[in-house]
Coordinates of C-alpha atoms and ligand atoms in Angstrom, one line a residue:
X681 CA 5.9 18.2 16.4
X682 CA 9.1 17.3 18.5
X683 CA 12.4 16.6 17.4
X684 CA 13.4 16.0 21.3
X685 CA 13.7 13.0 23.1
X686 CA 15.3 10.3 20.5
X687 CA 13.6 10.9 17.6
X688 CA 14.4 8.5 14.8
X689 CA 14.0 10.1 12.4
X690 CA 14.3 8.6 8.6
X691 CA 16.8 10.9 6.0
X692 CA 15.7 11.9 3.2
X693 CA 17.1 10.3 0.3
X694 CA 17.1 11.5 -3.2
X695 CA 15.4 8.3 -5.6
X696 CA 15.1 6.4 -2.7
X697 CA 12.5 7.8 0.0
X698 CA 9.7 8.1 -1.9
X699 CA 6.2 7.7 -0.6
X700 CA 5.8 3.6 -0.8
X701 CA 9.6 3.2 1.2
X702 CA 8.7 6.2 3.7
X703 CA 5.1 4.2 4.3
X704 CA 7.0 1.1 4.9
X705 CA 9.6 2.9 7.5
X706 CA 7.3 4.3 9.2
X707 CA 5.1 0.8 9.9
X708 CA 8.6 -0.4 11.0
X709 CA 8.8 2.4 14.1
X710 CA 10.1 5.6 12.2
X711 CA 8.7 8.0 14.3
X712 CA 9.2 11.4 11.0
X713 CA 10.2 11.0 7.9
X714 CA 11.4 13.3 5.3
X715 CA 10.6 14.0 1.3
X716 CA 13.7 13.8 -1.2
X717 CA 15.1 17.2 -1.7
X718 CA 12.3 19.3 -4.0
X719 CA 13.9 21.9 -5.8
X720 CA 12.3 25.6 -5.2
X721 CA 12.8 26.4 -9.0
X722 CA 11.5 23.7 -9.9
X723 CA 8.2 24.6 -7.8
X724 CA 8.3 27.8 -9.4
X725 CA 7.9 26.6 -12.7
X726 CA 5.0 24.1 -11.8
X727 CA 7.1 21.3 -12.8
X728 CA 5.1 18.2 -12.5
X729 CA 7.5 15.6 -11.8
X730 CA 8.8 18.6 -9.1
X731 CA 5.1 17.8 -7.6
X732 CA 5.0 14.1 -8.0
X733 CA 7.5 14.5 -5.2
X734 CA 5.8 16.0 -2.6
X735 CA 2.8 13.6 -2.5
X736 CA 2.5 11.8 0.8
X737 CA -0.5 9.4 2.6
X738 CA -1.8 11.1 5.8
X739 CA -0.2 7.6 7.5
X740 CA 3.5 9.0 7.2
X741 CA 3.0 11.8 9.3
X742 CA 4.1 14.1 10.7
X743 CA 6.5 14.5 8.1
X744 CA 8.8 17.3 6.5
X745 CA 9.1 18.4 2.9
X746 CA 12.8 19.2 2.0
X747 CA 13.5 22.0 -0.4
X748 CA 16.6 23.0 -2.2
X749 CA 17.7 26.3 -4.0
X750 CA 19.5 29.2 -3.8
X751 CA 17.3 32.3 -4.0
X752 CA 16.1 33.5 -0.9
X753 CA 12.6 35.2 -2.6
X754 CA 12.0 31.5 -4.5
X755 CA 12.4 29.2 -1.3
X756 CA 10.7 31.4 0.5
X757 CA 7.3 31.3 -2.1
X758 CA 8.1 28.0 -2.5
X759 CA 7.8 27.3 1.1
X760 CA 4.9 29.2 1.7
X761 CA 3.3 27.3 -1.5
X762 CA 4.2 23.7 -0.1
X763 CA 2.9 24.8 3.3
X764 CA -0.2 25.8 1.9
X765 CA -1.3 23.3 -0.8
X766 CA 1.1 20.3 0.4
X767 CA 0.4 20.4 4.1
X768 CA 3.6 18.7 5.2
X769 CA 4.2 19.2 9.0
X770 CA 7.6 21.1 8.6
X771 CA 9.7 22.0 6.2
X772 CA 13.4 21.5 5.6
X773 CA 16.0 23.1 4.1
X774 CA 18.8 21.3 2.5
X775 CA 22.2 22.8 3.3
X776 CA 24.0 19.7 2.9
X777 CA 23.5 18.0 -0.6
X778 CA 27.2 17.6 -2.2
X779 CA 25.9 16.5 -5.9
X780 CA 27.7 19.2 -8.7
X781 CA 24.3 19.6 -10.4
X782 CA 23.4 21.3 -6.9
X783 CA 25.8 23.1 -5.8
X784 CA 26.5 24.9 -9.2
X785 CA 23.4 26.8 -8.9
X786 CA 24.7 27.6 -5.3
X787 CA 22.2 25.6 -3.2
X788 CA 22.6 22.3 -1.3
X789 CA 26.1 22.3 0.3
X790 CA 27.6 25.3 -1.5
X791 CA 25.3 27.6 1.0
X792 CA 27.6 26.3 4.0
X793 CA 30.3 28.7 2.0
X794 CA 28.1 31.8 2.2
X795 CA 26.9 32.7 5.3
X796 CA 24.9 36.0 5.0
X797 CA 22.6 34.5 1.7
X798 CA 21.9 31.6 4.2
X799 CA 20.4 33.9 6.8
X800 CA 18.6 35.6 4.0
X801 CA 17.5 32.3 3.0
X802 CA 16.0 31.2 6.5
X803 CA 14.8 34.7 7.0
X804 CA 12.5 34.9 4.1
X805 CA 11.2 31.7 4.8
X806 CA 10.8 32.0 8.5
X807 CA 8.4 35.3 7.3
X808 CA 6.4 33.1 5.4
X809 CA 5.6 30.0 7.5
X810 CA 3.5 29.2 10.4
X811 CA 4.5 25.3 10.9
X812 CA 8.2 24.7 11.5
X813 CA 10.8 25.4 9.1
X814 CA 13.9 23.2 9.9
X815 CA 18.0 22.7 8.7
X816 CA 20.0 19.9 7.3
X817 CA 23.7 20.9 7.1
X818 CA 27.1 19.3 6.6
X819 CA 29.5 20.1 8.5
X820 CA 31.6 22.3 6.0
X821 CA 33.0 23.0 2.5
X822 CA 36.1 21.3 3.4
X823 CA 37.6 18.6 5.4
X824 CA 38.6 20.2 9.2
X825 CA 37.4 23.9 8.0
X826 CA 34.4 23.5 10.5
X827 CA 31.5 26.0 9.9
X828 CA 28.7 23.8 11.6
X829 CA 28.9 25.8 14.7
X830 CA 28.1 28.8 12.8
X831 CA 25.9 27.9 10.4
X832 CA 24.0 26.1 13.7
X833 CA 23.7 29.5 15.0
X834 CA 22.9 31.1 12.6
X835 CA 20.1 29.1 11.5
X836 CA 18.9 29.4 15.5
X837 CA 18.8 33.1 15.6
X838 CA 16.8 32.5 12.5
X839 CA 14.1 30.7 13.8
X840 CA 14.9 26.8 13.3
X841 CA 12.7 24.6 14.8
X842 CA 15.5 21.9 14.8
X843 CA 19.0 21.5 12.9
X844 CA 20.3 18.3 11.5
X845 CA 23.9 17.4 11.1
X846 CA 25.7 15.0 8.8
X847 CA 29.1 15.7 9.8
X848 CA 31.3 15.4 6.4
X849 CA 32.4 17.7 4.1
X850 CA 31.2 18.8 0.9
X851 CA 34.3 17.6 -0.6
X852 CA 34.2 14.1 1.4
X853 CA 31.1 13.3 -0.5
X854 CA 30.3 10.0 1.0
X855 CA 33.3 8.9 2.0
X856 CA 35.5 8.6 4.6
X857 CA 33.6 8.4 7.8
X858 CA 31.4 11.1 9.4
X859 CA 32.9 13.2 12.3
X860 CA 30.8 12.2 15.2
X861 CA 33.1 15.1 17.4
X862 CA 31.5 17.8 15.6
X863 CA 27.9 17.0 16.4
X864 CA 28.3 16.9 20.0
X865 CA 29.9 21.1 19.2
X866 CA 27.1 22.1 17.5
X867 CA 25.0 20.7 20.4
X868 CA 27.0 22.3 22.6
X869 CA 26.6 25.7 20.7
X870 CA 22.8 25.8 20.3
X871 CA 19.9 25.2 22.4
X872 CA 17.6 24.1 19.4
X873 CA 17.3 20.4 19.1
X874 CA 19.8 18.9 17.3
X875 CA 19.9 15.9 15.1
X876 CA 22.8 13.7 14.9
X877 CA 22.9 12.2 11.1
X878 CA 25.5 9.6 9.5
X879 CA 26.9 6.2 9.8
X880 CA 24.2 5.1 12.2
X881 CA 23.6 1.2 10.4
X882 CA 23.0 -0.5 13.5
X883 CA 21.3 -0.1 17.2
X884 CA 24.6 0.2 18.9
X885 CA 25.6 2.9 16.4
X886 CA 22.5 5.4 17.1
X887 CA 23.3 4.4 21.1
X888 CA 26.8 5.3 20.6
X889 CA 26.3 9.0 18.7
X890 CA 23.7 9.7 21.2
X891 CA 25.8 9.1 24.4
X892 CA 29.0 10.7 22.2
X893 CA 27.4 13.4 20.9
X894 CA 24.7 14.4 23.3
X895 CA 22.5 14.9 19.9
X896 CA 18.7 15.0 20.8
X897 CA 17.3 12.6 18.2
X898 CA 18.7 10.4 15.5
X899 CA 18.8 10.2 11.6
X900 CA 19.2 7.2 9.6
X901 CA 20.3 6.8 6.1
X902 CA 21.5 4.1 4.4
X903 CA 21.2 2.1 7.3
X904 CA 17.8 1.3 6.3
X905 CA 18.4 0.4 2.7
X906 CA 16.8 -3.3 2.9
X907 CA 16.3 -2.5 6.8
X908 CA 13.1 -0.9 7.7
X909 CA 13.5 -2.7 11.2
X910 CA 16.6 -0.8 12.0
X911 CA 14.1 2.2 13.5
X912 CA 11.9 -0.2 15.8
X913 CA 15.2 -2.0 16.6
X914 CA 16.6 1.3 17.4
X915 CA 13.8 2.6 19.8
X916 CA 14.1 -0.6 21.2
X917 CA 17.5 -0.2 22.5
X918 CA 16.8 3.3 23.3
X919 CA 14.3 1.9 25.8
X920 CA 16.8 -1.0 26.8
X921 CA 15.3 -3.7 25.9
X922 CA 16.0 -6.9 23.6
X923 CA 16.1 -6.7 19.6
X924 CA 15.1 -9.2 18.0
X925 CA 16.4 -10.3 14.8
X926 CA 15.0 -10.9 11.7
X927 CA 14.6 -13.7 9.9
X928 CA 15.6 -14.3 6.3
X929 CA 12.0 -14.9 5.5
X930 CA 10.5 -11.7 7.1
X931 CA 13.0 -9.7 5.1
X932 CA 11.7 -11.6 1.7
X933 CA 8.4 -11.3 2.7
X934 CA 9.0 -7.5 2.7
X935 CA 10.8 -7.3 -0.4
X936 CA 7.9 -9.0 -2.1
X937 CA 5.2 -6.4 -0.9
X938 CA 7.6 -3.4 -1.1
X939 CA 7.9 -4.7 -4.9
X940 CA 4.1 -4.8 -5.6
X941 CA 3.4 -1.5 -3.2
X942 CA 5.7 0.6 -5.4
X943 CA 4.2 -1.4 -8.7
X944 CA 0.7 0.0 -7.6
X945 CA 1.9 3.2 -7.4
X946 CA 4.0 3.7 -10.1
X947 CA 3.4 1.3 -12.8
X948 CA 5.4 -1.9 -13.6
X949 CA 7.8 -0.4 -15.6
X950 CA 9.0 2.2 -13.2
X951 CA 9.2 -0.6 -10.5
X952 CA 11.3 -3.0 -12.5
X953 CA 13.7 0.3 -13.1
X954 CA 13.8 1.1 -9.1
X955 CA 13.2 -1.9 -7.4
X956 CA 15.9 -3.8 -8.2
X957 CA 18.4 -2.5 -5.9
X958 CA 15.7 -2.4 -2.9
X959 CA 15.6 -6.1 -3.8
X960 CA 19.0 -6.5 -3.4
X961 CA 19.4 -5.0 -0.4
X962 CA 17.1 -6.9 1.0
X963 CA 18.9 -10.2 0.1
X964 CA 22.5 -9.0 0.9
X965 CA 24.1 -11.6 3.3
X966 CA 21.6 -14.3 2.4
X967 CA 23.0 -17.3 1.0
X968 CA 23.5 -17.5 -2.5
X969 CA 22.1 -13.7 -2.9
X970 CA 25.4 -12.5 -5.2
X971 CA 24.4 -15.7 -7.5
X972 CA 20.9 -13.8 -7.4
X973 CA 22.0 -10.5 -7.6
X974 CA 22.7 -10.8 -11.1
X975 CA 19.7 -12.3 -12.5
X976 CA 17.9 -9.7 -10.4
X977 CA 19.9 -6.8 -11.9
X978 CA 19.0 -8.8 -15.7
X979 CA 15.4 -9.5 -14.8
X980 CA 12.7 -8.4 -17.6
X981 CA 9.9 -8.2 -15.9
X982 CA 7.9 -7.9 -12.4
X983 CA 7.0 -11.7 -12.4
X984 CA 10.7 -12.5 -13.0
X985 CA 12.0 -10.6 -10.3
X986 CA 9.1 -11.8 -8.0
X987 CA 9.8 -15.3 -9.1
X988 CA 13.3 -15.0 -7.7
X989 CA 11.7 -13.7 -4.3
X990 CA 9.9 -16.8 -4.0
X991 CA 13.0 -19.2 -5.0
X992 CA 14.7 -17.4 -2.3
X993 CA 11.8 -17.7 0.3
X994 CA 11.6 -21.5 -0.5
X995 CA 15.4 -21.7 -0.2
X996 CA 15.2 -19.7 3.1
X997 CA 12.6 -21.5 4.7
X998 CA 14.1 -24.9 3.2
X999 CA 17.3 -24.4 5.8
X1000 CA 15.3 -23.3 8.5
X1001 CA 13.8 -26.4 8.4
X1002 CA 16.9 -28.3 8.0
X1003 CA 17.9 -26.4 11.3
X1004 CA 14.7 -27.1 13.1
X1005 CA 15.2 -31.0 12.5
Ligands
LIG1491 C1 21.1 8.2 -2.4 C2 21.2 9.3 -1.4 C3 20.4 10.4 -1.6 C4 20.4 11.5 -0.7 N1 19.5 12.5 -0.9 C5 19.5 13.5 0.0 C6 18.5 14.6 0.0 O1 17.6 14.6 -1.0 N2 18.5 15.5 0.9 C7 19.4 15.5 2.0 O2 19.4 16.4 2.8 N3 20.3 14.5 2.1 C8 20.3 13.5 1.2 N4 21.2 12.5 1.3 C9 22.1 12.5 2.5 C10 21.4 11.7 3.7 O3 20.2 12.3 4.1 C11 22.3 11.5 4.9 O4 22.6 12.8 5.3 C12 23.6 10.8 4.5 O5 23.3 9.6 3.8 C13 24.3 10.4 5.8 O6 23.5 9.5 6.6 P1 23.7 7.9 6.6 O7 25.1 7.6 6.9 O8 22.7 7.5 7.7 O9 23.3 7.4 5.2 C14 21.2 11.5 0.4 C15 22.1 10.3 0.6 C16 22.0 9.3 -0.2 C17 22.9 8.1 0.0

């Protein structure tokens, strides 16, 4: 398990990169992928929908389970629990998650504003593990008060295997843009690898941090909302050669069979509640797709929202073959 070499590496994603997504990312050239944040309290209770979580085909790995918390004697059972009954191939701590319902309880992002109970932290759950126990920061609490570099070294004298950045702050949320400059000091700080993470949407992008930044491997986001092909497009230009683009029609073809893989696993009902915005990623900069957005976003059922697939597929392949003529 390397994080060297330009990774690309998928983020995890809270309510977004569950098992059927991860699968598909993976087939399209991720080379590790990463749970959605599990919280250690929640393992400690035996919550059941806190397990659901963690579940994972052999055919994503190697991949990392990401846990979140605040209480350096709970991560650290939970990590040796996960390691033992979940079998991930590394672990992750989340340092970085901005969302209030986190960081009240003083985990996520609100560890980047205590330094010695992060240590702690990573110390109690280096003790415990004997796969690799890796970090996902942000880059601070606040805008231009920089702590990556010493959180970064911190988590290095602690044993990381790896440390990702996203390089925002707490209070940016999501906004703004990410503050490429601040990767390429962390790399400069530590000699662990690090992962460059935010803003990366297309191949030019993830060549671009990488030369910036001198970051070892890449993470990717949102840029793969409706865009699996963004990590085999990404090696690609990594190894210099063409990308090629993809058709309308591939990316329908994908939203169909993303739509009935994640019906399989978790029930029609569940699907029609989480699909839909897959969907419409999928279809964004289509023609007509804001006409369909709506009806998808209404749709009552699977065969409805499958049905508009299909109109759009016909549609799709309809102008290709006006083009071909
Ligand atoms: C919907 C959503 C859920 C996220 N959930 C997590 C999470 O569970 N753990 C984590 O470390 N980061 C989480 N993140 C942050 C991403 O992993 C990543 O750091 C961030 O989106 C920046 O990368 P990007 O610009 O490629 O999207 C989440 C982001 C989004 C948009």
């Amino acid at each position: 398990m390397d994080f060297l070499n330009n990774k690309v590496i998928l983020a995890p994603m809270a309510g977004i990169t569950e098992k059927v997504f991860r699968s598909i990312c993976k087939e399209q050239g991720a080379d590790v992928v990463i749970s959605e944040m599990v919280s250690a309290e929640g393992l400690f209770y035996g919550a059941k929908a806190t397990m659901d979580l963690m579940k994972f085909s052999e055919y994503e790995r190697p991949i990392g389970i990401q846990l979140f918390g605040s209480d350096p004697d709970h991560l650290a059972r939970a990590a040796a629990f996960v390691q033992k009954h979940v079998r991930p191939d590394f672990i992750d701590l989340n340092s970085g998650c901005p969302v209030p319902k986190v960081v009240k309880k003083n985990g996520g992002s609100a560890l980047l504003q205590n330094a010695s109970l992060f240590q702690k932290i990573l110390k109690a759950m280096k003790k415990e593990l004997s796969i690799p126990l890796t970090v996902k920061i942000r880059s601070g609490w606040h805008k231009h008060e920089w702590v990556d570099t010493e959180f970064a070294r911190i988590a290095q004298d602690c044993g990381a295997a790896a440390l990702t950045v996203h390089p925002r702050s707490q209070t940016m949320g999501f906004s703004g843009h990410s503050f490429w400059e601040r990767i390429a000091e962390v790399k400069k700080t530590v000699s662990i690898p690090v992962i460059g993470n935010g803003d990366i949407n297309t191949p030019s992008d993830a060549l671009k941090m990488i030369e910036e930044t001198g970051c070892d491997s890449v993470m990717i986001g949102r840029g793969a909302y409706g865009n699996p092909w963004i990590f085999s497009q990404i090696r690609s230009a990594f190894l210099g050669k063409s990308i090629s683009p993809v058709s309308a029609q591939e990316k329908l073809d994908m939203a169909l069979r993303h739509l009935l893989e994640f019906s399989r696993e978790y029930g029609e009902q569940c699907a029609l509640k989480e699909m839909k915005r897959h969907i419409a990623w999928y279809i964004k900069g289509m023609p007509g797709a804001s006409q369909y957005r709506d009806h998808i976003f209404r749709a009552q059922s699977l065969e409805i929202l499958s049905n508009y697939i299909s109109i759009l597929r016909e549609d799709a392949s309809d102008s290709r073959r006006l083009l071909e003529d």
